[in-house]
Short mmCIF file of C-alpha atoms and ligand atoms in Angstrom, two decimals:
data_model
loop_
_atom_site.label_atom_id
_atom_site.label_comp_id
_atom_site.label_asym_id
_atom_site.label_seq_id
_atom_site.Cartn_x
_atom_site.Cartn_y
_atom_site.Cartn_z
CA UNK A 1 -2.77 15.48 6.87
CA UNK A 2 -4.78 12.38 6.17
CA UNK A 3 -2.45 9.82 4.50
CA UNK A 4 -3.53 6.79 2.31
CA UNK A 5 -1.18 4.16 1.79
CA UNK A 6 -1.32 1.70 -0.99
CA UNK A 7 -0.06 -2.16 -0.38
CA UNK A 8 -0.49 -5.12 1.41
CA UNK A 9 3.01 -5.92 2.71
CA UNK A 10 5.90 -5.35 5.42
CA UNK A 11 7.09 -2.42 3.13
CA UNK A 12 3.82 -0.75 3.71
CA UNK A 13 3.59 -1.80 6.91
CA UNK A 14 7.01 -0.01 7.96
CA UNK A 15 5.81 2.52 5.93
CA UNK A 16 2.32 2.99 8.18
CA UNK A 17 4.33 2.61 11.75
CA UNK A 18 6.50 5.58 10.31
CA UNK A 19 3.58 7.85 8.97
CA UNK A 20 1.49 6.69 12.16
CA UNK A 21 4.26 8.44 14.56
CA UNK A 22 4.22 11.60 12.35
CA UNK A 23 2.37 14.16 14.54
CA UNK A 24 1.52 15.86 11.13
CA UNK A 25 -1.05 12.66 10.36
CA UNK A 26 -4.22 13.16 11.61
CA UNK A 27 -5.72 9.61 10.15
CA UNK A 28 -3.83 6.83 8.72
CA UNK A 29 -5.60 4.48 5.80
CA UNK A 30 -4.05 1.69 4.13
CA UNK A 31 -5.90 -0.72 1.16
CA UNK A 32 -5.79 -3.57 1.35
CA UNK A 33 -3.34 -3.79 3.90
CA UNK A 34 -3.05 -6.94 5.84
CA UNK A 35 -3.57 -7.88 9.51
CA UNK A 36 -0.53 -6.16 11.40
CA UNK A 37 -1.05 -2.93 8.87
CA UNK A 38 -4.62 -2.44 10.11
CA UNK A 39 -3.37 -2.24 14.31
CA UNK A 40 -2.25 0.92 13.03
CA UNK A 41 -3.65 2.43 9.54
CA UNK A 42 -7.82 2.06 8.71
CA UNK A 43 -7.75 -1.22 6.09
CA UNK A 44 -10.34 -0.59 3.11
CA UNK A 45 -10.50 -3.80 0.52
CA UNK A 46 -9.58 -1.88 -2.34
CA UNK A 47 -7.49 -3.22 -5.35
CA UNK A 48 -4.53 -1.92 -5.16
CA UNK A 49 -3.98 -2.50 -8.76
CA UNK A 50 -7.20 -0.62 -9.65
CA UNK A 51 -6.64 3.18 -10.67
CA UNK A 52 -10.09 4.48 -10.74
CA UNK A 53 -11.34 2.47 -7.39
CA UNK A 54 -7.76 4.04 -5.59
CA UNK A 55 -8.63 7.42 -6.57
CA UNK A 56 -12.41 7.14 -5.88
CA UNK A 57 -11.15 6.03 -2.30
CA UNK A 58 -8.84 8.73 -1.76
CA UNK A 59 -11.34 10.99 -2.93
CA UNK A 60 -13.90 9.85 -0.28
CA UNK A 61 -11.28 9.52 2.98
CA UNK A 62 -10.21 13.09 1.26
CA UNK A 63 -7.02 12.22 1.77
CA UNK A 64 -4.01 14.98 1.64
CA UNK A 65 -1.80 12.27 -0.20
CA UNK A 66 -1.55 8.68 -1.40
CA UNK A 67 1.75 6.68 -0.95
CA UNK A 68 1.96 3.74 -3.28
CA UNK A 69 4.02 1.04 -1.93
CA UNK A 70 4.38 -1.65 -4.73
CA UNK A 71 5.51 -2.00 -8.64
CA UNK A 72 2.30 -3.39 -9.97
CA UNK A 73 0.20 -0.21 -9.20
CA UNK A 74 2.60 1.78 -10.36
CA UNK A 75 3.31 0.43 -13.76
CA UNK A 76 -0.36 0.43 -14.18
CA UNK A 77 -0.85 4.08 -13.77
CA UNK A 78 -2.62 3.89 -10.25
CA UNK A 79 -0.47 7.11 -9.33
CA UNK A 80 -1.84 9.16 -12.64
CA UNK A 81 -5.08 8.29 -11.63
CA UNK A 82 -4.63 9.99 -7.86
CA UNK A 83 -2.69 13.06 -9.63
CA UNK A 84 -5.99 13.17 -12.10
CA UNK A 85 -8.23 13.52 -9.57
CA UNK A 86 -6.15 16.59 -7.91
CA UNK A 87 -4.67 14.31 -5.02
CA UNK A 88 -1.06 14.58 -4.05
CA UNK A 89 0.48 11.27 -4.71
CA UNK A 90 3.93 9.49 -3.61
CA UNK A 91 4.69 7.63 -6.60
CA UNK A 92 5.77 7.77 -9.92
CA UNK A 93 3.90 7.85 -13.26
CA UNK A 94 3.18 4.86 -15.39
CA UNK A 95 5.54 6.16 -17.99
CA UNK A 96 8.23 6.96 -15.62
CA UNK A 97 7.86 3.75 -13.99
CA UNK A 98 9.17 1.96 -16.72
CA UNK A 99 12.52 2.20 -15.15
CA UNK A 100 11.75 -0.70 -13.17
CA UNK A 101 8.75 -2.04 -15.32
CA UNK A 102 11.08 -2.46 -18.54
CA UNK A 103 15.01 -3.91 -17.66
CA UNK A 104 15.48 -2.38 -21.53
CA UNK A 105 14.02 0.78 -21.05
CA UNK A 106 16.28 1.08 -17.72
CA UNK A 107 19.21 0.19 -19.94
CA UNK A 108 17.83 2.83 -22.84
CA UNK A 109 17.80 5.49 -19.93
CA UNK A 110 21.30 4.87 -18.37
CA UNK A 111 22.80 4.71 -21.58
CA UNK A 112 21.61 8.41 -22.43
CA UNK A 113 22.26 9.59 -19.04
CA UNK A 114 26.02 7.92 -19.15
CA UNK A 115 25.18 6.05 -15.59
CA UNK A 116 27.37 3.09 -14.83
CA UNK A 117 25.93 0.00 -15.35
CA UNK A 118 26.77 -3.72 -16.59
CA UNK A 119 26.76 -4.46 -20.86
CA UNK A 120 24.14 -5.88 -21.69
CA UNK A 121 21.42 -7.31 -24.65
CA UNK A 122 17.82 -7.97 -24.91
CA UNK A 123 16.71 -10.49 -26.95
CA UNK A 124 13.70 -11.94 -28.49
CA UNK A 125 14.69 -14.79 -30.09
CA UNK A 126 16.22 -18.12 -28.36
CA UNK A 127 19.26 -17.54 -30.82
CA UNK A 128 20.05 -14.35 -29.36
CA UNK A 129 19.72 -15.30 -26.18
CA UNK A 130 22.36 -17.90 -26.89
CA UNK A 131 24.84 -15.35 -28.09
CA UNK A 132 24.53 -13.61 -25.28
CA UNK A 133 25.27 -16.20 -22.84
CA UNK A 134 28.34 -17.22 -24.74
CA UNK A 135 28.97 -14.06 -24.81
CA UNK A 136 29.38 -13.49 -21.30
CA UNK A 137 29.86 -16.84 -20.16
CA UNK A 138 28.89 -17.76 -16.01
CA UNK A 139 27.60 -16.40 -13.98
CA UNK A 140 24.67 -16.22 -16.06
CA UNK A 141 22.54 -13.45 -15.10
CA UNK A 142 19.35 -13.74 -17.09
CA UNK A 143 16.66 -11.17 -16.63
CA UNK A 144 12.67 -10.93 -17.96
CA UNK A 145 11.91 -7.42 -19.42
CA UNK A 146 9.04 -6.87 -17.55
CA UNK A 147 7.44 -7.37 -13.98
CA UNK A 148 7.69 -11.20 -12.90
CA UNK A 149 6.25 -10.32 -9.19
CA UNK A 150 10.10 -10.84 -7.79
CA UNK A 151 10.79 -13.70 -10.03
CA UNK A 152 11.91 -12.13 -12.83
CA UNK A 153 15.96 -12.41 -12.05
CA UNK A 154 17.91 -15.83 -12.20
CA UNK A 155 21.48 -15.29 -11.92
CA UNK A 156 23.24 -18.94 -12.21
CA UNK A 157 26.49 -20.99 -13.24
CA UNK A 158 23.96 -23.66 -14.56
CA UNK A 159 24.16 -22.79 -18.36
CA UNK A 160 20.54 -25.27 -18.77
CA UNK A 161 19.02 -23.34 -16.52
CA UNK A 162 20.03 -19.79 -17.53
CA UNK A 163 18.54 -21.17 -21.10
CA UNK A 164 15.33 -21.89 -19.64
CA UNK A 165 14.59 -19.22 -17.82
CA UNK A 166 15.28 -17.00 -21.08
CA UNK A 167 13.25 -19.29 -22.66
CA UNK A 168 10.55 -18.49 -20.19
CA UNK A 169 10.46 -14.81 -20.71
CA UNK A 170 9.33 -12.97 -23.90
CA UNK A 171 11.96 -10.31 -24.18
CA UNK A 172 14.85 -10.73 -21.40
CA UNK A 173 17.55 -9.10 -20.45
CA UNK A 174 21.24 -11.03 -20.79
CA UNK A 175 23.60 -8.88 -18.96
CA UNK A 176 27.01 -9.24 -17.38
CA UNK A 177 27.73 -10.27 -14.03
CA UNK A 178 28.48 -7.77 -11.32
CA UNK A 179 30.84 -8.80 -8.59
CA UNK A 180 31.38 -6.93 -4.91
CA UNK A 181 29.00 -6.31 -2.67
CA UNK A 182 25.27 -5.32 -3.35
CA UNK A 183 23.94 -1.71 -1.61
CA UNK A 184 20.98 -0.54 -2.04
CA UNK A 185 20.25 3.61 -1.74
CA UNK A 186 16.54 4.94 -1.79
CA UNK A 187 16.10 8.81 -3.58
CA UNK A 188 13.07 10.87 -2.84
CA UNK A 189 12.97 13.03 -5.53
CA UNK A 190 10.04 15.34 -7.18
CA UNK A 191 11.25 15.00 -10.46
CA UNK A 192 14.24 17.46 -10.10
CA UNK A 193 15.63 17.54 -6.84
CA UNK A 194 16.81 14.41 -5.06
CA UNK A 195 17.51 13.23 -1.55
CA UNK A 196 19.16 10.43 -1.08
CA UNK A 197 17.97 7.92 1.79
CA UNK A 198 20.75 6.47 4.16
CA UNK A 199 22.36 3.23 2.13
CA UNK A 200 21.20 -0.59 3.22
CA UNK A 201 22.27 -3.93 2.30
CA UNK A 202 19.51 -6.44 1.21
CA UNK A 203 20.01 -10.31 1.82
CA UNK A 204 18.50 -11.99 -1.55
CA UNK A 205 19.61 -15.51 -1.24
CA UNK A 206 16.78 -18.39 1.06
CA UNK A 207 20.04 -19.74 3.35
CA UNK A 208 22.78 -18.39 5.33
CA UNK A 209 26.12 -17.83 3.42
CA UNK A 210 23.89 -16.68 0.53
CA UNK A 211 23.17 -19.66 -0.17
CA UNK A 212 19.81 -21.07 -2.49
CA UNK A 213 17.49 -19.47 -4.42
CA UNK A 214 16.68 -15.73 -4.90
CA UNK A 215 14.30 -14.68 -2.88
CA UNK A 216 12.48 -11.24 -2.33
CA UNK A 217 15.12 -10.49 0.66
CA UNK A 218 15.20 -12.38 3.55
CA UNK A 219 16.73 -9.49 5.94
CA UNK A 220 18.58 -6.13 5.54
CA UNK A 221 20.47 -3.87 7.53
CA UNK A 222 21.64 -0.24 7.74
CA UNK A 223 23.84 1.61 8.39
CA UNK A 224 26.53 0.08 6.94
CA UNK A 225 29.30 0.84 8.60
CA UNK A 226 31.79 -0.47 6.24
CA UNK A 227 31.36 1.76 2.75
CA UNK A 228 32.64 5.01 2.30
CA UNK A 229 30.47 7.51 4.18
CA UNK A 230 30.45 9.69 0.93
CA UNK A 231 28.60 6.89 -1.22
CA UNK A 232 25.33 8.35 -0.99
CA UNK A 233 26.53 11.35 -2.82
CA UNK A 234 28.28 9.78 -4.98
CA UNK A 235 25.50 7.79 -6.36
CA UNK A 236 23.31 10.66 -6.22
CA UNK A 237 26.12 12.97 -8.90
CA UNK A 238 26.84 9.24 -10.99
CA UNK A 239 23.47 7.52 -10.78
CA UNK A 240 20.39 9.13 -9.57
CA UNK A 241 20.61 12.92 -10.60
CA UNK A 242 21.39 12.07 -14.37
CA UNK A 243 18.76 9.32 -14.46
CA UNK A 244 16.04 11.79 -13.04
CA UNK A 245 17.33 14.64 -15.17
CA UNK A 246 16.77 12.59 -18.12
CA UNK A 247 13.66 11.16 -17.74
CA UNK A 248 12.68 14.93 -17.36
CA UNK A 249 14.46 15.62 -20.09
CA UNK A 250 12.35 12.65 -21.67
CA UNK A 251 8.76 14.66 -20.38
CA UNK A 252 8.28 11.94 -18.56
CA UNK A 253 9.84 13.13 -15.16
CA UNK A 254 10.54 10.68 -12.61
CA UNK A 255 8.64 12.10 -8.74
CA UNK A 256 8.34 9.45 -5.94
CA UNK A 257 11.50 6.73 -4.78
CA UNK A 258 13.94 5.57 -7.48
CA UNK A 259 15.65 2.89 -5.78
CA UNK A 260 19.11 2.15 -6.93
CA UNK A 261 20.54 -1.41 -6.63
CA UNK A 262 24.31 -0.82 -6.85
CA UNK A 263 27.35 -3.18 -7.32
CA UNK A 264 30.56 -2.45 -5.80
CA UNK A 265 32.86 -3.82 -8.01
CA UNK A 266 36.59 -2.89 -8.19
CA UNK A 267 35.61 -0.66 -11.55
CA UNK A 268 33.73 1.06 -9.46
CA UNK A 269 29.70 1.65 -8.50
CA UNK A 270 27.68 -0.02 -11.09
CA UNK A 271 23.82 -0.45 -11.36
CA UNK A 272 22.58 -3.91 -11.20
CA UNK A 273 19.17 -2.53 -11.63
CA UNK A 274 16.35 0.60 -10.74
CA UNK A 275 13.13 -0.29 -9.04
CA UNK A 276 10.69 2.70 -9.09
CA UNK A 277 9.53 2.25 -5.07
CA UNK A 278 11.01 1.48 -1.90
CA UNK A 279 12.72 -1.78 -1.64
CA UNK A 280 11.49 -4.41 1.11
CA UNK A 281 13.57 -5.54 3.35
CA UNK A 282 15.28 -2.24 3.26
CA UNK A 283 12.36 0.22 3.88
CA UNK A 284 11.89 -1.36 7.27
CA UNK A 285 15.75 -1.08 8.18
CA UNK A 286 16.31 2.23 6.95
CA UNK A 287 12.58 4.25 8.24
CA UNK A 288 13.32 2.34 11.45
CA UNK A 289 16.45 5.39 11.49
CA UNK A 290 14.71 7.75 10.15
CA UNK A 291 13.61 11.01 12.39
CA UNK A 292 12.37 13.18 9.90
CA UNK A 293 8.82 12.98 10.10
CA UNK A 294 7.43 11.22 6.97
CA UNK A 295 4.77 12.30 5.71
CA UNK A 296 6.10 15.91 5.10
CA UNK A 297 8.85 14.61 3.14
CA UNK A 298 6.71 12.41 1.01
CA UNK A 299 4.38 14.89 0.67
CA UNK A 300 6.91 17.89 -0.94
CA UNK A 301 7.87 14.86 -3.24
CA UNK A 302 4.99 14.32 -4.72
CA UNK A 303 4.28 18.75 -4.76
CA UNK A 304 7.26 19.57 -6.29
CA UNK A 305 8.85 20.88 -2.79
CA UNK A 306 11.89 18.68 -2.32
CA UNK A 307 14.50 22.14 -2.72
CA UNK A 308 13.14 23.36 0.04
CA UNK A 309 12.46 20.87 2.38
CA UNK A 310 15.46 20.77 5.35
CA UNK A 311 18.19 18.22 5.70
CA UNK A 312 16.75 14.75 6.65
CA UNK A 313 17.20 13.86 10.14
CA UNK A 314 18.93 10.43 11.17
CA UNK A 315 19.21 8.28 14.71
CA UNK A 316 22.63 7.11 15.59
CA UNK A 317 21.54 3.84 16.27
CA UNK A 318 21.84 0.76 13.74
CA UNK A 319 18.87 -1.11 12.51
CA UNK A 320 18.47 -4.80 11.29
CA UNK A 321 15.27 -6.19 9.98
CA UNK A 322 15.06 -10.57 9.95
CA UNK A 323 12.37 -12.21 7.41
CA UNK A 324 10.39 -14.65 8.77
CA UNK A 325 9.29 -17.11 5.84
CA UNK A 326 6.90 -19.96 5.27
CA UNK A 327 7.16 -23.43 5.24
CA UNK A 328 8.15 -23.95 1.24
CA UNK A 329 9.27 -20.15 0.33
CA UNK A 330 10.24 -19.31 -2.18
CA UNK A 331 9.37 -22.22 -4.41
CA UNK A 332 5.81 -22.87 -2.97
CA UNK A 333 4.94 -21.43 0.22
CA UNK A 334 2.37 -22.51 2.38
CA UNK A 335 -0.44 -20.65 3.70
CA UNK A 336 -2.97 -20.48 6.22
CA UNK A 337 -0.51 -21.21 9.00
CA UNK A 338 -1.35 -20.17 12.29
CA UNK A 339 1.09 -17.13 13.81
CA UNK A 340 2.06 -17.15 17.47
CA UNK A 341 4.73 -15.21 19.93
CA UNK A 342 3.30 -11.77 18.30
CA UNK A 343 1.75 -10.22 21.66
CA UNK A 344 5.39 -11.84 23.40
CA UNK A 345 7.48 -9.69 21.04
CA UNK A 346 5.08 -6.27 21.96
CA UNK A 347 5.49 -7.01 25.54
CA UNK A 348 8.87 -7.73 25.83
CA UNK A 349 10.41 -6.55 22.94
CA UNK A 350 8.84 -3.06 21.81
CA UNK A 351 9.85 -0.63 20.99
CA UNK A 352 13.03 -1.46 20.38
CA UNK A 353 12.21 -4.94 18.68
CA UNK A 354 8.70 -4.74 16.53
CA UNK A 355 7.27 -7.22 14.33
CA UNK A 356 5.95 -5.94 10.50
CA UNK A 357 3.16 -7.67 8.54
CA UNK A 358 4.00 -9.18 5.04
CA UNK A 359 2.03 -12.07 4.28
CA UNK A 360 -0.41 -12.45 6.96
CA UNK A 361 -4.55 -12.54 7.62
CA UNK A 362 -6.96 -12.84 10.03
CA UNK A 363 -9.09 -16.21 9.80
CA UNK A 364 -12.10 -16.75 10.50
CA UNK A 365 -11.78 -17.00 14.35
CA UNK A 366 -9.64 -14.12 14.27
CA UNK A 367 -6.66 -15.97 14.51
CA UNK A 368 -2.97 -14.22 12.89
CA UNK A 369 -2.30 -17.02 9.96
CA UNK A 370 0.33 -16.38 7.21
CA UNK A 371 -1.02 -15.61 3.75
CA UNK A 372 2.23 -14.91 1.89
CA UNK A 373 6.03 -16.24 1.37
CA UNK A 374 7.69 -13.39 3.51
CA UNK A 375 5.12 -13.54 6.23
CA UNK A 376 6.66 -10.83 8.84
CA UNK A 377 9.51 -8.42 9.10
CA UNK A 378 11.21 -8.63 12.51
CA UNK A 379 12.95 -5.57 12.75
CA UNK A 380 15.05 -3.96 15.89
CA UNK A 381 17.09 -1.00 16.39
CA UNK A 382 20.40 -0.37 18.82
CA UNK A 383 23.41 1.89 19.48
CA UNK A 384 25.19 -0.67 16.86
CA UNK A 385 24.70 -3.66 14.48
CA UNK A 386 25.04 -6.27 17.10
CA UNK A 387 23.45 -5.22 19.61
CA UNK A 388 20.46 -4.44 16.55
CA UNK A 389 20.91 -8.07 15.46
CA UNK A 390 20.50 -9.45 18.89
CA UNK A 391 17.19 -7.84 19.89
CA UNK A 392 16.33 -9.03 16.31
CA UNK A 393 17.11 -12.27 16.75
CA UNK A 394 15.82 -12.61 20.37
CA UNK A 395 12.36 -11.19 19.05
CA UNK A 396 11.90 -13.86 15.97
CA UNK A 397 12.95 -16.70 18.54
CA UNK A 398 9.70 -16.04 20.21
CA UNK A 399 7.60 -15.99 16.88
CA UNK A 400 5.95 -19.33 16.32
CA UNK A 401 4.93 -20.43 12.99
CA UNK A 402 5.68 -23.95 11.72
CA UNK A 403 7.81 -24.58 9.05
CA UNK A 404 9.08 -21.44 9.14
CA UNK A 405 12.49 -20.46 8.23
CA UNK A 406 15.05 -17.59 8.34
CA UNK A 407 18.48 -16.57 7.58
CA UNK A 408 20.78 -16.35 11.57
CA UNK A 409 23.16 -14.60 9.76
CA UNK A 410 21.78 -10.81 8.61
CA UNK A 411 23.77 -8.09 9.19
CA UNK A 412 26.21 -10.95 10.70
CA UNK A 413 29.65 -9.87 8.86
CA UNK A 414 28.98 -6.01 9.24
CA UNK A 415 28.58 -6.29 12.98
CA UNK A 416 31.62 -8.66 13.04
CA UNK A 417 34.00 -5.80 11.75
CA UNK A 418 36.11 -4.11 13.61
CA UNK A 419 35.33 -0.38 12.68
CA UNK A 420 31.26 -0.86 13.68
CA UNK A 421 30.48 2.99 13.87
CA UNK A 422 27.33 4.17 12.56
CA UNK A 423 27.28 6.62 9.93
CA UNK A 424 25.53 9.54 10.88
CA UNK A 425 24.29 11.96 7.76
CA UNK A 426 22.66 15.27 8.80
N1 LIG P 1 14.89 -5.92 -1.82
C1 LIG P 1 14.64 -6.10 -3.20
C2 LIG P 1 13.50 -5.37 -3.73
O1 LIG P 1 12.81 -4.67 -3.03
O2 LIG P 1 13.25 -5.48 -4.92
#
């Protein structure tokens, strides 16, 4: 199968060292990709964004499926435009994508499907978004409707600044805060049938102890070895299943990851929100354990052969992935920073340890520089979280980049905890 993939960062990048050990892929293309992604995928400097220049590109690499990585492309219909011209694609429609590219329509959709989530209003008006925050009172969690490129979510005890970021948005999204601890659990579904990923925990805040900003994720883990092992099916009969049965309902059926972001709390699993493609950090925890080859499972996704695809396949082994950001993330990163230690990590490191792009380019001399916030993924598996979140951590001590920073503490607690077995799901 020849297998495009869509997306320039580490998410696509763990997403091309999966497909790239699939002995089903015959060739490997990525646009735009970025310089790690092209060691192991053919880069083409294609929009992403751009429907008719994706499909045109597909059509010309006659590619056996597309796998779009990011929101943007998505919301903007690049996966109809794939599907239109008779390719298989890994994503979902523009209209089904609203789940993550409208916080209101998400809400709309749980509502009718009865899924568990926090009360919430939208409002338009600066008025309304007062109520609401006296209604809830802090934590303020203060949401923009629509795509904000990761920037879209403030959640804060500063009432000034919850008002000014609703102030900021057109339509937002005041909503009640969700205590317990976050999970995150990735369903590959065609529309009807679903099949739940193995559950990860994202790490949103810049600093250790979840401290400072939001951020895109700054490291994830999985397994996670203290939930209940019969989570994943839980949120598939409570969260997933009647979301995707309802958007079919809707004839706008839902084929490609739905990605739920779950609270614990002690009323139970809630949603704190739906993103319509694989999350990043996770993606490069969780593939890292996957042994079902990829592309055959993406593939019956997007063909409407999920019911008869076999049980997924899972290592043993723990995985732990460490985000190495720039100088200034997130408020303004710098770029153009020159990358060292990489060939170290490969040499003393793989395959256990492995470094994913993000934000990274070649210059002109054909030197790794960063070209992003999250500039690289350091990711490592092992028979358990610790010994996972040492090759991790030994592996981004020999990355040089200056300015730099990352969290020491991913995956730190889990590891620390007595029962540390990995879940294994056949
Ligand atoms: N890890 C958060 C996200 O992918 O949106």
């Amino acid at each position: 199968m020849r297998v495009l993939v869509i997306g320039s960062g580490a998410r696509e990048h763990a997403l091309c060292h999966a497909l790239s050990r699939d002995p089903d892929v015959t060739a490997l293309h990525c646009a735009p990709g970025n310089a790690g992604i092209a060691d192991v995928a053919q880069p083409h400097p294609v929009d992403a964004a751009d429907g008719p220049a994706v499909a045109e590109l597909a059509a010309r690499l006659a590619a056996g499926l597309v796998v779009i990585g990011p929101e943007a492309p998505l919301v903007a219909g690049v996966a109809d435009a794939v599907r239109a011209a008779g390719i298989p694609c890994f994503g979902p429609s523009a209209e089904a994508a609203r789940l993550e590219g409208s916080k209101a329509f998400a809400k709309e959709v749980m509502a009718a499907a009865q899924v568990p989530t926090g009360r919430s209003y939208l409002c338009t008006t600066p008025e309304e978004a007062e109520d609401a925050l006296d209604a809830f009172g802090p934590p303020y969690v203060v949401k923009d409707d629509g795509l904000a490129a990761g920037k879209g979510v403030v959640v804060t005890e500063d009432l000034d600044r919850a008002r000014a970021h609703a102030a900021a948005c057109d339509r937002v999204v005041i909503e009640e805060f969700l205590d317990g601890p976050e999970v995150s659990l990735f369903a590959v579904t065609d529309g009807e049938t679903v099949v739940p990923l193995q559950p990860a925990q994202d790490f949103k805040r810049a600093h250790d102890g979840d401290r400072g900003p939001n951020t895109g994720g700054m490291g994830a883990y999985s397994p996670l070895p203290w939930a209940d092992p019969k989570l994943a099916d839980e949120v598939v009969a409570t969260v997933v299943q009647p979301t995707i049965d309802e958007m079919r309902r809707r004839g706008t059926p839902f084929a490609g990851l739905l990605y739920a972001g779950l609270a614990l709390t002690t009323r139970g699993v809630r949603v704190v929100e739906f993103n319509a493609r694989f999350g990043d950090p996770e993606t490069q925890a969780v593939l890292a354990r996957l042994r079902t080859p990829l592309a055959g499972l993406l593939h019956a996704a997007a063909t409407g052969g999920l019911a008869a695809f076999p049980p997924l396949r899972w290592s043993r082994d723990a995985a732990v992935t460490v985000v190495v950001a720039a100088h200034g993330y997130p408020a303004a990163p710098r770029t153009g920073d020159p990358i060292e230690g990489l060939e170290e990590v490969a040499a003393e490191d793989a395959p256990r340890a492995y470094v994913l792009h993000a934000g990274t380019r070649r210059d002109a001399e054909g030197r790794v520089v960063s070209a992003g916030g999250r500039v690289l993924s350091v990711t490592a598996t092992g028979p358990d979280l610790a010994a996972a979140r040492k090759r991790a951590y030994r592996a981004v001590s020999r990355i040089r980049l200056d300015g730099s920073h990352h969290r020491t503490d991913i995956a730190a607690a889990a590891a620390a905890a007595a029962d540390d077995q990995p879940q294994v799901a056949e």
